[in-house]
Coordinates of C-alpha atoms and ligand atoms in Angstrom, one line a residue:
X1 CA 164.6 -63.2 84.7
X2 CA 167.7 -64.0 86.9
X3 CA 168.7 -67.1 85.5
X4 CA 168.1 -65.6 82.2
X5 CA 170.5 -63.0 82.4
X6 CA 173.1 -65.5 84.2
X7 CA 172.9 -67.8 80.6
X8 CA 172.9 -65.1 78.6
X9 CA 176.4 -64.2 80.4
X10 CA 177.3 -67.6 80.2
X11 CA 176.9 -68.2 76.4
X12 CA 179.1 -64.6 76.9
X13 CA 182.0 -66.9 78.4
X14 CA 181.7 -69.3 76.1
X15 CA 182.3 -67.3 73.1
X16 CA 185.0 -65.3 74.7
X17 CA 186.7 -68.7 75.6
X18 CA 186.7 -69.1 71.7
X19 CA 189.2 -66.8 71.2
X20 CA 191.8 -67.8 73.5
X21 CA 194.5 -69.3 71.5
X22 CA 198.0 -69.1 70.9
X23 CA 199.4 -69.7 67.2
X24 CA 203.2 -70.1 67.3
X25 CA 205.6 -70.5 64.3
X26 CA 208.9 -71.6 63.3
X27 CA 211.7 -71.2 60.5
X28 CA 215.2 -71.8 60.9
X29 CA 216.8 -69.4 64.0
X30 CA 213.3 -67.5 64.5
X31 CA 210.6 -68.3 66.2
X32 CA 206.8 -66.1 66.4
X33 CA 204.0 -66.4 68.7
X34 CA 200.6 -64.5 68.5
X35 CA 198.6 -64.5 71.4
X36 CA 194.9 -63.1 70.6
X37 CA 193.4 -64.3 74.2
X38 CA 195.7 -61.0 76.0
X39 CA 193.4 -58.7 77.4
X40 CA 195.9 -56.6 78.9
X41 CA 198.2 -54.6 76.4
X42 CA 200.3 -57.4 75.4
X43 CA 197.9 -58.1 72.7
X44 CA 198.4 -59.8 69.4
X45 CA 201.9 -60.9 68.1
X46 CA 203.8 -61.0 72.0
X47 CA 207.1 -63.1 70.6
X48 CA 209.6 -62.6 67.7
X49 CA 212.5 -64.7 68.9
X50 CA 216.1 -64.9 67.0
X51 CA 218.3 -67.5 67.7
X52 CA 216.8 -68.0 71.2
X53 CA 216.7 -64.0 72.2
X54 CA 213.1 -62.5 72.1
X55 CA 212.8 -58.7 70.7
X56 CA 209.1 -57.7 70.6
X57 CA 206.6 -57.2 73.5
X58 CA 203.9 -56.8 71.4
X59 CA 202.4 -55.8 67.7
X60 CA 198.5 -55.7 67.0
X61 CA 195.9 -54.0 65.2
X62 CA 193.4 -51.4 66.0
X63 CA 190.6 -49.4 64.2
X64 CA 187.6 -47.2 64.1
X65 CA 184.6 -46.1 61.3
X66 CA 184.6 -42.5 61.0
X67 CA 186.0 -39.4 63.5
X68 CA 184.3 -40.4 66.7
X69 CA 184.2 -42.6 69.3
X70 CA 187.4 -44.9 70.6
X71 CA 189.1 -47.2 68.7
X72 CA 188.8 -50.9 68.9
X73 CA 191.3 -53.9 69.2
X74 CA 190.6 -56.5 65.9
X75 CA 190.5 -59.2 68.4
X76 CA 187.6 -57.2 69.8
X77 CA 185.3 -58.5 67.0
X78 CA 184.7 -62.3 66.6
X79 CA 187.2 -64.7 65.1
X80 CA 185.9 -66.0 61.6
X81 CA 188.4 -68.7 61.7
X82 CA 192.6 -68.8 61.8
X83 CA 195.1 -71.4 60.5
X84 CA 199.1 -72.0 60.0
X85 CA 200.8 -73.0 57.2
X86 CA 204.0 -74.5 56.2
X87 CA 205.5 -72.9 52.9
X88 CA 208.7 -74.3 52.7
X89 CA 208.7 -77.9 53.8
X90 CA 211.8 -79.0 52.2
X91 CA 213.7 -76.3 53.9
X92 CA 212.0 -76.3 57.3
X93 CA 208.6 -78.4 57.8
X94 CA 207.2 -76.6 60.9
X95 CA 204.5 -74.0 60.1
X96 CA 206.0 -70.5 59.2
X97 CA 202.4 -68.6 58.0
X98 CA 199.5 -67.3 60.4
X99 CA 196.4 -66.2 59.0
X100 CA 193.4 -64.8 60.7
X101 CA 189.9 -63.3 59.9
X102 CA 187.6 -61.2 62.2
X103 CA 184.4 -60.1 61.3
X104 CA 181.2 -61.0 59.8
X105 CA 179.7 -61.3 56.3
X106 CA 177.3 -58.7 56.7
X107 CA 179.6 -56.3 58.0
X108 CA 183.4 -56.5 57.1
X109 CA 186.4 -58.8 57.1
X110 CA 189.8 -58.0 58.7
X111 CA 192.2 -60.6 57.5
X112 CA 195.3 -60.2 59.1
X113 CA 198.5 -62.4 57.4
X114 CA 202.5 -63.1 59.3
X115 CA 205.4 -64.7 57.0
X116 CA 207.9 -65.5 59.3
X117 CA 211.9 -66.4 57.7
X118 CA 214.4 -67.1 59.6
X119 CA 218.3 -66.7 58.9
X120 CA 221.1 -69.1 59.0
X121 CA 221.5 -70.1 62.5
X122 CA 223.3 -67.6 64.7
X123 CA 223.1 -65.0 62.1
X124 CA 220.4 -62.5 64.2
X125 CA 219.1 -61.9 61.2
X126 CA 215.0 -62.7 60.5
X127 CA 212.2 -61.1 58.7
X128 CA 208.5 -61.0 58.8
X129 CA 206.2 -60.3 55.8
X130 CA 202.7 -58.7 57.0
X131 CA 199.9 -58.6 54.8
X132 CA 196.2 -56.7 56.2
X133 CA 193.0 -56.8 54.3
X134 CA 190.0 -55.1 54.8
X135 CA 187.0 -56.2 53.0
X136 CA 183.4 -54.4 53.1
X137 CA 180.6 -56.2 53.1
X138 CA 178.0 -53.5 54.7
X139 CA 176.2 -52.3 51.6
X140 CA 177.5 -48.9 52.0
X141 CA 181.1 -47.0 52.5
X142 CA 182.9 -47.0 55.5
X143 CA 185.3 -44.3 56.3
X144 CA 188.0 -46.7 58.1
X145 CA 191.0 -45.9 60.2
X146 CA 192.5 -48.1 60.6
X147 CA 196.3 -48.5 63.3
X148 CA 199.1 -50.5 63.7
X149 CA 201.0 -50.4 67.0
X150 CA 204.1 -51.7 67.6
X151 CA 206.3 -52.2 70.6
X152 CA 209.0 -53.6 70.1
X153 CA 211.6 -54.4 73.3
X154 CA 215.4 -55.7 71.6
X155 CA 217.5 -57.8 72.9
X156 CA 215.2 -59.3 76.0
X157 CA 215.5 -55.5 77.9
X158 CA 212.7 -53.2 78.2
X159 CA 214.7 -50.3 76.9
X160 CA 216.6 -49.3 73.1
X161 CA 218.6 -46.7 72.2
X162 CA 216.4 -44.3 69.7
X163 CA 213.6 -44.9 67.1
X164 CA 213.0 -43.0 63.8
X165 CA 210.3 -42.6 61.2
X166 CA 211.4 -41.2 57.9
X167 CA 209.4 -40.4 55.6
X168 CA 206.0 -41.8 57.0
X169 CA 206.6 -44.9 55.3
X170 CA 209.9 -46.6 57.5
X171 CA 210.6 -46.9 60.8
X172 CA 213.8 -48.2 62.4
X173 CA 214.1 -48.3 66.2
X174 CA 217.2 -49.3 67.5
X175 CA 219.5 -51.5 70.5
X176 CA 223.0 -51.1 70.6
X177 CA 224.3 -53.7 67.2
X178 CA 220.3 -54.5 67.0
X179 CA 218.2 -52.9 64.7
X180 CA 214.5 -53.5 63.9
X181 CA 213.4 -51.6 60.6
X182 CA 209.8 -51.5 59.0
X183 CA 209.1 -50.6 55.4
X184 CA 205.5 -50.3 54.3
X185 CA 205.4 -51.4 50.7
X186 CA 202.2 -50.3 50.3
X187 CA 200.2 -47.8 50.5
X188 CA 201.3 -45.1 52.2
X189 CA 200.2 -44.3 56.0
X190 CA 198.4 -41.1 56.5
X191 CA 200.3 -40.4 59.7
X192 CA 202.7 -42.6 61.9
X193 CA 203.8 -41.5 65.4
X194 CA 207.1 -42.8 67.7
X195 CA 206.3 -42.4 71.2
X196 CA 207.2 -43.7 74.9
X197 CA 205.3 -46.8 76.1
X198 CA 202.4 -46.7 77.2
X199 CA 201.7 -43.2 75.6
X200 CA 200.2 -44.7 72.0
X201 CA 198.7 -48.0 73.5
X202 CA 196.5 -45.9 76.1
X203 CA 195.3 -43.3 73.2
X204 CA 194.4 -46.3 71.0
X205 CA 192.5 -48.3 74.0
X206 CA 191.1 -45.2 75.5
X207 CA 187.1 -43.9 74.5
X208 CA 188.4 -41.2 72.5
X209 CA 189.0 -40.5 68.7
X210 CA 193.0 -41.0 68.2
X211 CA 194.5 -39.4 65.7
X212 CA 198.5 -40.4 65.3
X213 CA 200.4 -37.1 66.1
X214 CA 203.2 -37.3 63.5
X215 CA 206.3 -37.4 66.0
X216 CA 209.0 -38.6 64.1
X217 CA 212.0 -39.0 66.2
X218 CA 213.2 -40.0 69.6
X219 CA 217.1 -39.8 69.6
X220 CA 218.7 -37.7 72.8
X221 CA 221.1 -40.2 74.1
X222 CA 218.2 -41.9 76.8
X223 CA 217.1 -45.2 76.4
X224 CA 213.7 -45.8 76.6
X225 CA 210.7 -48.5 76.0
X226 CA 210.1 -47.2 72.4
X227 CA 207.0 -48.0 70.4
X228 CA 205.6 -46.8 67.4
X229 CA 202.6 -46.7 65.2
X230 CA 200.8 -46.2 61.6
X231 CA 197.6 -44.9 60.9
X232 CA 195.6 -45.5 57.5
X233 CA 192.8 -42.8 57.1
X234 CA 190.5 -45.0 53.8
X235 CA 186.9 -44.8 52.8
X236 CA 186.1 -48.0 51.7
X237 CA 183.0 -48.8 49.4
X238 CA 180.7 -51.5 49.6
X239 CA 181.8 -54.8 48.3
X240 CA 185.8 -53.2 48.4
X241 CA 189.0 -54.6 50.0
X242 CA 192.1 -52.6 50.7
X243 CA 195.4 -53.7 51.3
X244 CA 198.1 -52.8 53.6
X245 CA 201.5 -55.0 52.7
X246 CA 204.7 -54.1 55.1
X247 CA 207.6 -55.8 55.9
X248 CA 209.9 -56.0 59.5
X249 CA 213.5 -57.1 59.3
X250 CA 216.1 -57.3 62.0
X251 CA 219.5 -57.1 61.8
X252 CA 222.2 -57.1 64.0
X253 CA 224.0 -54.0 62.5
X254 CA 223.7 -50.4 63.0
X255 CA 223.8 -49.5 59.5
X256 CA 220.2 -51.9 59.1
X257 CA 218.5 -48.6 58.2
X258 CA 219.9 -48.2 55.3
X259 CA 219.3 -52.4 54.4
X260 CA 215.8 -53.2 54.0
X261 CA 213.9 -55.9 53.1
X262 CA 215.2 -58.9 51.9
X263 CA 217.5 -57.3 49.8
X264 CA 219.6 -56.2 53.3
X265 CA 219.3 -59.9 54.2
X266 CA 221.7 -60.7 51.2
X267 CA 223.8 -57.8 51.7
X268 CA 224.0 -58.3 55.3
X269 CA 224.8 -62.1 54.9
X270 CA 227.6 -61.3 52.0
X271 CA 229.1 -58.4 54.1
X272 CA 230.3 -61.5 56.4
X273 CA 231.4 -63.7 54.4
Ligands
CA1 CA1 208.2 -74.1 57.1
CA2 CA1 216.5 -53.3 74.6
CA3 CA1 191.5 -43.4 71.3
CA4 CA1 209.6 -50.9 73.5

């Protein structure tokens, strides 16, 4: 019965070791690394580097069927498979696309999707395109909630200036001249919260129901380790997939929040000229 129980926690091991990998990519001054083996709580994407100055801690994804019971990391379920791609060979031939799927095909699939584009060297400017897709394969609806959490450190310190979300669908969180901004394209959240590390992370990781308390401002003249978060409330029938697309740009300009996406890129990049 003993050595029974020790293989069964070996073959445990084993398929934890599975999932400890790092994916990194590249394009032009950025670089992004994802690091799904963390078990502490810098999980998931731990590196968004801009010409050589890292701004994120972490990003990563959490969720939970239905109103009870505690959340769960995606890297909690097992990995389906991940690759990286290279999109733009002729402009920059290292891999600039991460793709991931957890799950099972009896259950669900989380596929989880980074664009990284990088800006003209020296420019501080880069931009990541995020794509998440839930697809059911249970047989029966599943009331999803699904989180994103976010913490993102600028300029290599721990602490920014202020962070805003306005109107449930944008978030910009600020560093002296840096600026990190978030637009959800679509669809959007049912409730968002900014908070004060490691206020959100704990909620998500603790054994209770988390619902996102709608703060939607931290701007009193202390800085602070900001985070923030999105929550997506979805029932999701059998054999249906739902889509969350968003977008994270940063600038080095404090008027970034009112330049997002790519178009702020161009007008950011023409401003200087
Ligand atoms: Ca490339
Ligand atoms: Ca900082
Ligand atoms: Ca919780
Ligand atoms: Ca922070």
């Amino acid at each position: 019965m003993r050595s029974l129980v020790l293989s069964v926690v070996g073959l445990a091991l084993i398929a934890g070791s599975a999932h400890g990998q790092i994916s990194e990519l590249w394009d032009n001054n950025a670089y992004l690394r994802v690091n799904t083996a963390e078990t502490g709580n810098r999980i998931g994407m731990d590196r968004w580097e801009i010409d050589g100055t890292n701004h994120l801690y972490n990003q990563w994804f959490w969720f939970r069927i239905g109103d009870s019971g505690p959340e769960q990391r995606i890297s909690s379920l097992p990995e389906f498979g991940r690759s990286v791609q290279d999109t733009n060979e002729f402009i920059d031939p290292r891999p600039d696309t991460f793709n991931i799927r957890y799950g099972s095909a009896t259950t669900y699939w989380i596929d989880v999707r980074f664009s990284l584009t990088g800006g003209a060297i020296g420019s501080g400017v880069s931009d990541v395109l995020e794509t998440i897709s839930v697809t059911n394969n249970s047989g029966t609806t599943l009331p999803f909630r699904f989180f994103q959490y976010a913490d993102f450190d600028l300029n290599n310190d721990v602490v920014d200036d202020a962070v805003w979300i306005n109107p449930f669908n944008r978030v910009w969180q600020r560093d002296g001249a840096m600026t990190v901004s978030e637009t959800v394209v679509s669809p959007p959240p049912t409730a968002s919260e900014v908070n004060i590390y490691p206020t959100t992370i704990n909620a998500l990781d603790d054994l209770l129901p988390t619902t996102l308390s709608g703060a939607s401002v931290i701007n009193d003249g202390i800085r602070r380790d900001y985070t923030w978060a999105f929550q997506w409330n979805f029932d999701l029938a059998s054999g249906g997939t739902f889509i969350i697309s968003k977008d994270k740009l940063i600038v080095p300009s404090p008027a970034a929040g009112a330049l997002l996406g790519i178009g702020g890129l161009v007008a950011v990049r023409r401003r200087r000229r």
